Amino acid sequence: MTRPLTPRALAAALPPLACSLACALALMGAASAAAQEDTARPAPASEAAQLHHHEDDTRRIRKHHLSRALDRLVTEPAVLEQSCKYESDIATAPPVNRVALTFDDGPSPGATEYILELLKKYNITATFFMVGKQAQENPELVNMVRAASHQVVANHSWDHPNFHEIDVAAQADEVERNEALLATPQSPKLFRYPYGNSSCETNTLVHARGYKIVGWHIDSCDWAYDKTGKIDAREALACGVAPQFQGDYVGHVVAAARARKGGIILMHEIHRNTLKQLEAVITRLLAEGFVFGSVLDPEFQSSLR
């Protein structure tokens, strides 16, 4: 019996001009499967609800990454730009050999403290894009980040919905509720869309409120590596991970930084593998000659929207 080709094998077996079609077909199947998996799961009701919620979030991220990758393949760039769907994509080149760490979806007990310890050890500034609901439940962690030298607290919506799936009024509420909880007169006004999925209306809203939108040059794809330390071909295709790094999270991040010659790095503090590998990422980047900075540095301003 002939075995079906994997997305990677399918792409390799076809001429370059056919690869886009092959990849699109592979992504369509993967995105459809991810969507069915996402909707088929019942809401968690056990004492392990938090773990199930984490797994559900990972499934949602997988679905959005696959859909996003497919969208890029089948939609004209000008149409995508006009739709404002992916404002988190950064086309501007980063400052050469400078990287900026960003951590989404916290604060998270245990994780936030550990990250702060490493940042202090290596004298690194990072930006924590906090979910309002998480911050409300863990105010002591918000204060801990604020009290740490040069660390930045930023807006990542109230409860992390996909802005492509909620109406404009709900999008505004997500931004404003987070702002009401976390904003201070001294805090910079930085906003990152959940899943990187944006809208023209919310772009206008956040700019009117004085925010800059922060995307990323380097997607660490940590959500996919989290469970086993390895990712499958579908996830690699969606995240742009080279085949040799499907089992090497640190190698992927360093190679991506090398390819872009620096940039803003997207990570999530809720993933255990991220915490496990964070120090290795830092030391490898330092060994490669990269300098850690902040998204607030003048050199990064052209990368913000």
mmCIF file of C-alpha atoms in Angstrom:
data_model
loop_
_atom_site.group_PDB
_atom_site.id
_atom_site.type_symbol
_atom_site.label_atom_id
_atom_site.label_comp_id
_atom_site.label_asym_id
_atom_site.label_seq_id
_atom_site.Cartn_x
_atom_site.Cartn_y
_atom_site.Cartn_z
ATOM 1 C CA MET A 1 0.000 0.000 0.000
ATOM 2 C CA THR A 2 1.302 3.443 -0.915
ATOM 3 C CA ARG A 3 1.670 5.700 2.115
ATOM 4 C CA PRO A 4 0.397 9.317 1.826
ATOM 5 C CA LEU A 5 3.102 11.951 1.479
ATOM 6 C CA THR A 6 3.784 14.219 4.411
ATOM 7 C CA PRO A 7 3.648 17.990 3.713
ATOM 8 C CA ARG A 8 7.468 18.116 3.658
ATOM 9 C CA ALA A 9 7.814 15.111 1.340
ATOM 10 C CA LEU A 10 5.091 16.467 -0.918
ATOM 11 C CA ALA A 11 6.836 19.819 -1.224
ATOM 12 C CA ALA A 12 10.197 18.129 -1.911
ATOM 13 C CA ALA A 13 8.716 15.888 -4.602
ATOM 14 C CA LEU A 14 7.353 18.743 -6.689
ATOM 15 C CA PRO A 15 9.005 21.518 -8.707
ATOM 16 C CA PRO A 16 9.383 24.887 -6.905
ATOM 17 C CA LEU A 17 6.459 26.492 -8.727
ATOM 18 C CA ALA A 18 4.183 23.684 -7.603
ATOM 19 C CA CYS A 19 5.325 23.875 -3.988
ATOM 20 C CA SER A 20 2.967 26.695 -3.107
ATOM 21 C CA LEU A 21 0.031 24.600 -4.254
ATOM 22 C CA ALA A 22 1.345 21.524 -2.455
ATOM 23 C CA CYS A 23 1.936 23.463 0.737
ATOM 24 C CA ALA A 24 -1.479 25.090 0.464
ATOM 25 C CA LEU A 25 -3.177 21.718 0.087
ATOM 26 C CA ALA A 26 -1.220 20.320 3.027
ATOM 27 C CA LEU A 27 -2.087 23.317 5.163
ATOM 28 C CA MET A 28 -5.752 23.152 4.180
ATOM 29 C CA GLY A 29 -5.925 19.583 5.431
ATOM 30 C CA ALA A 30 -3.984 20.364 8.586
ATOM 31 C CA ALA A 31 -6.023 23.473 9.365
ATOM 32 C CA SER A 32 -9.274 21.577 8.838
ATOM 33 C CA ALA A 33 -8.123 18.800 11.159
ATOM 34 C CA ALA A 34 -7.012 21.324 13.770
ATOM 35 C CA ALA A 35 -10.350 23.125 13.595
ATOM 36 C CA GLN A 36 -12.273 19.864 14.038
ATOM 37 C CA GLU A 37 -10.053 18.907 16.972
ATOM 38 C CA ASP A 38 -10.601 22.324 18.559
ATOM 39 C CA THR A 39 -14.405 22.238 18.299
ATOM 40 C CA ALA A 40 -14.732 18.564 19.256
ATOM 41 C CA ARG A 41 -13.213 19.058 22.711
ATOM 42 C CA PRO A 42 -15.714 19.576 25.539
ATOM 43 C CA ALA A 43 -15.117 22.326 28.064
ATOM 44 C CA PRO A 44 -12.917 21.093 30.939
ATOM 45 C CA ALA A 45 -14.763 20.349 34.161
ATOM 46 C CA SER A 46 -12.295 18.254 36.173
ATOM 47 C CA GLU A 47 -9.807 19.195 38.867
ATOM 48 C CA ALA A 48 -7.198 19.226 36.100
ATOM 49 C CA ALA A 49 -9.064 22.034 34.345
ATOM 50 C CA GLN A 50 -6.032 24.285 34.238
ATOM 51 C CA LEU A 51 -3.983 21.669 32.384
ATOM 52 C CA HIS A 52 -6.829 21.033 29.948
ATOM 53 C CA HIS A 53 -7.199 24.776 29.407
ATOM 54 C CA HIS A 54 -3.489 24.960 28.580
ATOM 55 C CA GLU A 55 -3.854 22.099 26.090
ATOM 56 C CA ASP A 56 -6.938 23.741 24.569
ATOM 57 C CA ASP A 57 -4.983 26.974 24.138
ATOM 58 C CA THR A 58 -2.199 25.067 22.377
ATOM 59 C CA ARG A 59 -4.748 23.543 19.985
ATOM 60 C CA ARG A 60 -6.163 26.995 19.256
ATOM 61 C CA ILE A 61 -2.690 28.372 18.569
ATOM 62 C CA ARG A 62 -1.987 25.475 16.199
ATOM 63 C CA LYS A 63 -5.235 26.128 14.334
ATOM 64 C CA HIS A 64 -4.524 29.859 14.003
ATOM 65 C CA HIS A 65 -0.945 29.287 12.840
ATOM 66 C CA LEU A 66 -2.045 26.838 10.167
ATOM 67 C CA SER A 67 -4.871 29.113 8.993
ATOM 68 C CA ARG A 68 -2.512 32.087 8.923
ATOM 69 C CA ALA A 69 0.098 30.221 6.879
ATOM 70 C CA LEU A 70 -2.579 29.086 4.420
ATOM 71 C CA ASP A 71 -3.930 32.633 4.152
ATOM 72 C CA ARG A 72 -0.487 33.915 3.189
ATOM 73 C CA LEU A 73 -0.134 31.271 0.483
ATOM 74 C CA VAL A 74 -3.494 31.760 -1.223
ATOM 75 C CA THR A 75 -4.176 35.493 -0.746
ATOM 76 C CA GLU A 76 -2.526 38.346 -2.613
ATOM 77 C CA PRO A 77 -0.206 40.367 -0.325
ATOM 78 C CA ALA A 78 -1.981 43.618 -1.210
ATOM 79 C CA VAL A 79 -5.333 42.123 -0.212
ATOM 80 C CA LEU A 80 -3.923 40.903 3.104
ATOM 81 C CA GLU A 81 -2.413 44.302 3.815
ATOM 82 C CA GLN A 82 -5.694 46.075 3.075
ATOM 83 C CA SER A 83 -7.560 43.704 5.405
ATOM 84 C CA CYS A 84 -5.241 44.565 8.352
ATOM 85 C CA LYS A 85 -5.510 40.906 9.422
ATOM 86 C CA TYR A 86 -1.887 40.377 10.389
ATOM 87 C CA GLU A 87 -0.567 43.634 11.786
ATOM 88 C CA SER A 88 1.863 41.654 13.929
ATOM 89 C CA ASP A 89 3.926 40.700 10.878
ATOM 90 C CA ILE A 90 7.022 42.908 10.783
ATOM 91 C CA ALA A 91 8.482 43.544 7.339
ATOM 92 C CA THR A 92 10.968 46.143 8.598
ATOM 93 C CA ALA A 93 14.469 44.790 9.150
ATOM 94 C CA PRO A 94 15.513 44.721 12.807
ATOM 95 C CA PRO A 95 18.600 46.499 14.125
ATOM 96 C CA VAL A 96 21.571 44.334 13.207
ATOM 97 C CA ASN A 97 22.648 41.855 15.896
ATOM 98 C CA ARG A 98 20.149 43.190 18.435
ATOM 99 C CA VAL A 99 17.374 41.051 19.883
ATOM 100 C CA ALA A 100 14.482 41.842 22.230
ATOM 101 C CA LEU A 101 12.714 39.212 24.326
ATOM 102 C CA THR A 102 8.940 39.359 24.724
ATOM 103 C CA PHE A 103 6.777 37.032 26.821
ATOM 104 C CA ASP A 104 3.039 36.648 26.217
ATOM 105 C CA ASP A 105 0.058 35.296 28.166
ATOM 106 C CA GLY A 106 1.211 35.827 31.744
ATOM 107 C CA PRO A 107 1.566 36.536 34.488
ATOM 108 C CA SER A 108 1.875 32.901 35.495
ATOM 109 C CA PRO A 109 2.813 31.779 39.034
ATOM 110 C CA GLY A 110 6.232 30.164 39.103
ATOM 111 C CA ALA A 111 7.009 31.077 35.510
ATOM 112 C CA THR A 112 7.067 34.856 35.894
ATOM 113 C CA GLU A 113 9.382 34.689 38.898
ATOM 114 C CA TYR A 114 11.759 32.306 37.130
ATOM 115 C CA ILE A 115 11.949 34.474 34.021
ATOM 116 C CA LEU A 116 12.678 37.541 36.137
ATOM 117 C CA GLU A 117 15.531 35.699 37.865
ATOM 118 C CA LEU A 118 17.139 34.844 34.528
ATOM 119 C CA LEU A 119 16.679 38.367 33.196
ATOM 120 C CA LYS A 120 18.362 39.744 36.298
ATOM 121 C CA LYS A 121 21.209 37.225 36.032
ATOM 122 C CA TYR A 122 22.004 38.295 32.474
ATOM 123 C CA ASN A 123 21.003 41.968 32.861
ATOM 124 C CA ILE A 124 18.339 41.710 30.160
ATOM 125 C CA THR A 125 15.224 43.821 29.685
ATOM 126 C CA ALA A 126 12.079 42.087 28.409
ATOM 127 C CA THR A 127 8.487 43.037 27.686
ATOM 128 C CA PHE A 128 5.690 41.078 29.365
ATOM 129 C CA PHE A 129 2.486 41.200 27.307
ATOM 130 C CA MET A 130 -0.023 40.371 30.012
ATOM 131 C CA VAL A 131 -3.556 39.067 29.691
ATOM 132 C CA GLY A 132 -5.808 41.211 31.893
ATOM 133 C CA LYS A 133 -7.654 38.280 33.419
ATOM 134 C CA GLN A 134 -4.361 36.655 34.426
ATOM 135 C CA ALA A 135 -3.083 39.927 35.841
ATOM 136 C CA GLN A 136 -6.255 40.397 37.882
ATOM 137 C CA GLU A 137 -5.756 36.943 39.417
ATOM 138 C CA ASN A 138 -2.045 37.501 40.098
ATOM 139 C CA PRO A 139 -1.546 41.176 41.038
ATOM 140 C CA GLU A 140 1.567 40.375 43.071
ATOM 141 C CA LEU A 141 3.280 39.119 39.905
ATOM 142 C CA VAL A 142 2.375 42.292 38.028
ATOM 143 C CA ASN A 143 3.939 44.309 40.841
ATOM 144 C CA MET A 144 6.986 42.041 40.825
ATOM 145 C CA VAL A 145 7.595 42.704 37.122
ATOM 146 C CA ARG A 146 7.112 46.431 37.622
ATOM 147 C CA ALA A 147 9.517 46.443 40.555
ATOM 148 C CA ALA A 148 12.210 44.616 38.581
ATOM 149 C CA SER A 149 14.752 46.863 36.940
ATOM 150 C CA HIS A 150 13.719 48.039 33.455
ATOM 151 C CA GLN A 151 11.130 45.291 32.818
ATOM 152 C CA VAL A 152 8.037 46.356 30.865
ATOM 153 C CA VAL A 153 4.351 45.464 31.395
ATOM 154 C CA ALA A 154 2.203 45.702 28.251
ATOM 155 C CA ASN A 155 -1.356 45.078 27.010
ATOM 156 C CA HIS A 156 -2.285 41.683 25.526
ATOM 157 C CA SER A 157 -6.098 42.015 25.738
ATOM 158 C CA TRP A 158 -8.377 41.002 28.606
ATOM 159 C CA ASP A 159 -8.828 37.263 28.057
ATOM 160 C CA HIS A 160 -6.970 36.463 24.837
ATOM 161 C CA PRO A 161 -9.704 35.948 22.209
ATOM 162 C CA ASN A 162 -9.094 35.721 18.490
ATOM 163 C CA PHE A 163 -9.940 39.224 17.242
ATOM 164 C CA HIS A 164 -10.938 37.723 13.886
ATOM 165 C CA GLU A 165 -13.823 35.971 15.651
ATOM 166 C CA ILE A 166 -15.308 38.771 17.795
ATOM 167 C CA ASP A 167 -17.060 41.985 16.807
ATOM 168 C CA VAL A 168 -15.534 45.458 16.910
ATOM 169 C CA ALA A 169 -17.213 46.425 20.194
ATOM 170 C CA ALA A 170 -15.849 43.305 21.892
ATOM 171 C CA GLN A 171 -12.384 44.043 20.525
ATOM 172 C CA ALA A 172 -12.498 47.536 22.017
ATOM 173 C CA ASP A 173 -13.627 46.119 25.349
ATOM 174 C CA GLU A 174 -10.688 43.700 25.360
ATOM 175 C CA VAL A 175 -8.208 46.549 24.939
ATOM 176 C CA GLU A 176 -9.889 48.959 27.333
ATOM 177 C CA ARG A 177 -10.448 46.495 30.205
ATOM 178 C CA ASN A 178 -6.790 45.535 30.148
ATOM 179 C CA GLU A 179 -5.787 49.192 30.042
ATOM 180 C CA ALA A 180 -8.026 50.048 32.998
ATOM 181 C CA LEU A 181 -6.291 47.381 35.076
ATOM 182 C CA LEU A 182 -2.664 47.660 34.002
ATOM 183 C CA ALA A 183 -1.996 51.158 32.691
ATOM 184 C CA THR A 184 -0.137 53.641 34.867
ATOM 185 C CA PRO A 185 0.973 57.194 34.054
ATOM 186 C CA GLN A 186 4.543 55.897 33.785
ATOM 187 C CA SER A 187 3.936 52.745 31.751
ATOM 188 C CA PRO A 188 4.616 52.708 27.999
ATOM 189 C CA LYS A 189 1.585 52.039 25.813
ATOM 190 C CA LEU A 190 2.348 48.863 23.929
ATOM 191 C CA PHE A 191 -0.232 46.426 22.554
ATOM 192 C CA ARG A 192 0.102 42.963 21.061
ATOM 193 C CA TYR A 193 -2.801 41.137 19.440
ATOM 194 C CA PRO A 194 -3.658 37.642 20.698
ATOM 195 C CA TYR A 195 -2.423 35.143 18.098
ATOM 196 C CA GLY A 196 -1.179 38.147 16.118
ATOM 197 C CA ASN A 197 -4.646 38.440 14.534
ATOM 198 C CA SER A 198 -5.598 42.074 14.037
ATOM 199 C CA SER A 199 -8.305 44.287 12.544
ATOM 200 C CA CYS A 200 -8.352 47.710 10.911
ATOM 201 C CA GLU A 201 -10.852 48.992 13.493
ATOM 202 C CA THR A 202 -8.739 47.996 16.488
ATOM 203 C CA ASN A 203 -5.588 49.317 14.825
ATOM 204 C CA THR A 204 -7.351 52.687 14.691
ATOM 205 C CA LEU A 205 -8.574 52.362 18.276
ATOM 206 C CA VAL A 206 -5.213 51.513 19.832
ATOM 207 C CA HIS A 207 -3.404 54.196 17.865
ATOM 208 C CA ALA A 208 -5.995 56.757 18.984
ATOM 209 C CA ARG A 209 -5.331 55.686 22.579
ATOM 210 C CA GLY A 210 -1.612 56.232 22.125
ATOM 211 C CA TYR A 211 -0.501 52.623 21.726
ATOM 212 C CA LYS A 212 2.107 51.176 19.433
ATOM 213 C CA ILE A 213 1.427 47.689 18.094
ATOM 214 C CA VAL A 214 4.239 45.226 18.752
ATOM 215 C CA GLY A 215 4.611 42.195 16.535
ATOM 216 C CA TRP A 216 7.648 39.970 16.135
ATOM 217 C CA HIS A 217 10.448 39.130 13.729
ATOM 218 C CA ILE A 218 11.114 35.711 15.263
ATOM 219 C CA ASP A 219 8.380 33.264 16.255
ATOM 220 C CA SER A 220 9.955 30.823 18.694
ATOM 221 C CA CYS A 221 7.028 28.453 18.037
ATOM 222 C CA ASP A 222 7.335 27.456 21.693
ATOM 223 C CA TRP A 223 3.702 26.335 21.888
ATOM 224 C CA ALA A 224 4.465 23.514 19.440
ATOM 225 C CA TYR A 225 7.654 22.371 21.175
ATOM 226 C CA ASP A 226 6.061 22.448 24.607
ATOM 227 C CA LYS A 227 4.728 18.921 25.055
ATOM 228 C CA THR A 228 7.623 16.753 23.826
ATOM 229 C CA GLY A 229 10.365 19.169 22.808
ATOM 230 C CA LYS A 230 9.689 18.238 19.182
ATOM 231 C CA ILE A 231 7.282 19.478 16.527
ATOM 232 C CA ASP A 232 5.647 17.694 13.625
ATOM 233 C CA ALA A 233 5.830 18.561 9.935
ATOM 234 C CA ARG A 234 2.532 20.490 9.989
ATOM 235 C CA GLU A 235 3.690 22.729 12.813
ATOM 236 C CA ALA A 236 7.111 23.207 11.235
ATOM 237 C CA LEU A 237 5.447 24.295 8.006
ATOM 238 C CA ALA A 238 3.175 26.743 9.828
ATOM 239 C CA CYS A 239 5.981 28.222 11.954
ATOM 240 C CA GLY A 240 8.737 28.255 9.356
ATOM 241 C CA VAL A 241 10.917 25.818 11.310
ATOM 242 C CA ALA A 242 13.633 24.150 9.221
ATOM 243 C CA PRO A 243 13.541 20.324 9.243
ATOM 244 C CA GLN A 244 16.832 20.023 11.138
ATOM 245 C CA PHE A 245 15.359 22.007 14.043
ATOM 246 C CA GLN A 246 12.100 20.094 14.516
ATOM 247 C CA GLY A 247 13.640 18.539 17.624
ATOM 248 C CA ASP A 248 15.824 21.496 18.592
ATOM 249 C CA TYR A 249 13.959 24.478 20.032
ATOM 250 C CA VAL A 250 17.089 26.429 20.943
ATOM 251 C CA GLY A 251 18.608 25.761 17.533
ATOM 252 C CA HIS A 252 15.466 27.049 15.823
ATOM 253 C CA VAL A 253 15.417 30.322 17.776
ATOM 254 C CA VAL A 254 19.129 30.953 17.228
ATOM 255 C CA ALA A 255 18.944 30.075 13.522
ATOM 256 C CA ALA A 256 15.940 32.379 13.069
ATOM 257 C CA ALA A 257 17.786 35.214 14.809
ATOM 258 C CA ARG A 258 20.819 34.574 12.630
ATOM 259 C CA ALA A 259 18.698 34.580 9.469
ATOM 260 C CA ARG A 260 16.982 37.868 10.382
ATOM 261 C CA LYS A 261 20.208 39.301 11.861
ATOM 262 C CA GLY A 262 18.334 40.052 15.072
ATOM 263 C CA GLY A 263 14.791 41.030 15.946
ATOM 264 C CA ILE A 264 11.909 40.909 18.394
ATOM 265 C CA ILE A 265 11.452 37.359 19.696
ATOM 266 C CA LEU A 266 8.001 35.984 20.551
ATOM 267 C CA MET A 267 7.819 33.610 23.520
ATOM 268 C CA HIS A 268 5.118 32.568 25.986
ATOM 269 C CA GLU A 269 5.760 32.263 29.688
ATOM 270 C CA ILE A 270 3.039 29.619 30.082
ATOM 271 C CA HIS A 271 5.024 26.885 28.302
ATOM 272 C CA ARG A 272 7.285 24.669 30.406
ATOM 273 C CA ASN A 273 9.724 23.952 27.590
ATOM 274 C CA THR A 274 10.239 27.695 27.145
ATOM 275 C CA LEU A 275 11.266 27.995 30.786
ATOM 276 C CA LYS A 276 13.452 24.899 30.548
ATOM 277 C CA GLN A 277 15.298 26.181 27.469
ATOM 278 C CA LEU A 278 15.290 29.938 28.119
ATOM 279 C CA GLU A 279 18.754 30.137 29.658
ATOM 280 C CA ALA A 280 20.185 28.088 26.791
ATOM 281 C CA VAL A 281 18.545 30.460 24.293
ATOM 282 C CA ILE A 282 20.068 33.448 26.084
ATOM 283 C CA THR A 283 23.573 32.000 26.314
ATOM 284 C CA ARG A 284 23.561 30.786 22.696
ATOM 285 C CA LEU A 285 22.451 34.175 21.415
ATOM 286 C CA LEU A 286 25.131 35.892 23.485
ATOM 287 C CA ALA A 287 27.721 33.451 22.143
ATOM 288 C CA GLU A 288 26.590 34.316 18.609
ATOM 289 C CA GLY A 289 27.339 37.985 19.310
ATOM 290 C CA PHE A 290 23.771 39.238 19.725
ATOM 291 C CA VAL A 291 23.067 42.124 22.088
ATOM 292 C CA PHE A 292 19.851 42.076 24.120
ATOM 293 C CA GLY A 293 17.767 45.233 24.089
ATOM 294 C CA SER A 294 14.181 46.355 24.633
ATOM 295 C CA VAL A 295 11.350 47.038 22.212
ATOM 296 C CA LEU A 296 11.434 50.544 23.715
ATOM 297 C CA ASP A 297 14.962 51.172 22.433
ATOM 298 C CA PRO A 298 15.228 53.742 19.620
ATOM 299 C CA GLU A 299 16.686 51.085 17.317
ATOM 300 C CA PHE A 300 13.470 49.052 17.468
ATOM 301 C CA GLN A 301 11.000 51.893 16.915
ATOM 302 C CA SER A 302 10.828 51.379 13.157
ATOM 303 C CA SER A 303 9.649 47.804 13.846
ATOM 304 C CA LEU A 304 6.636 48.965 15.871
ATOM 305 C CA ARG A 305 3.369 50.000 14.243
#
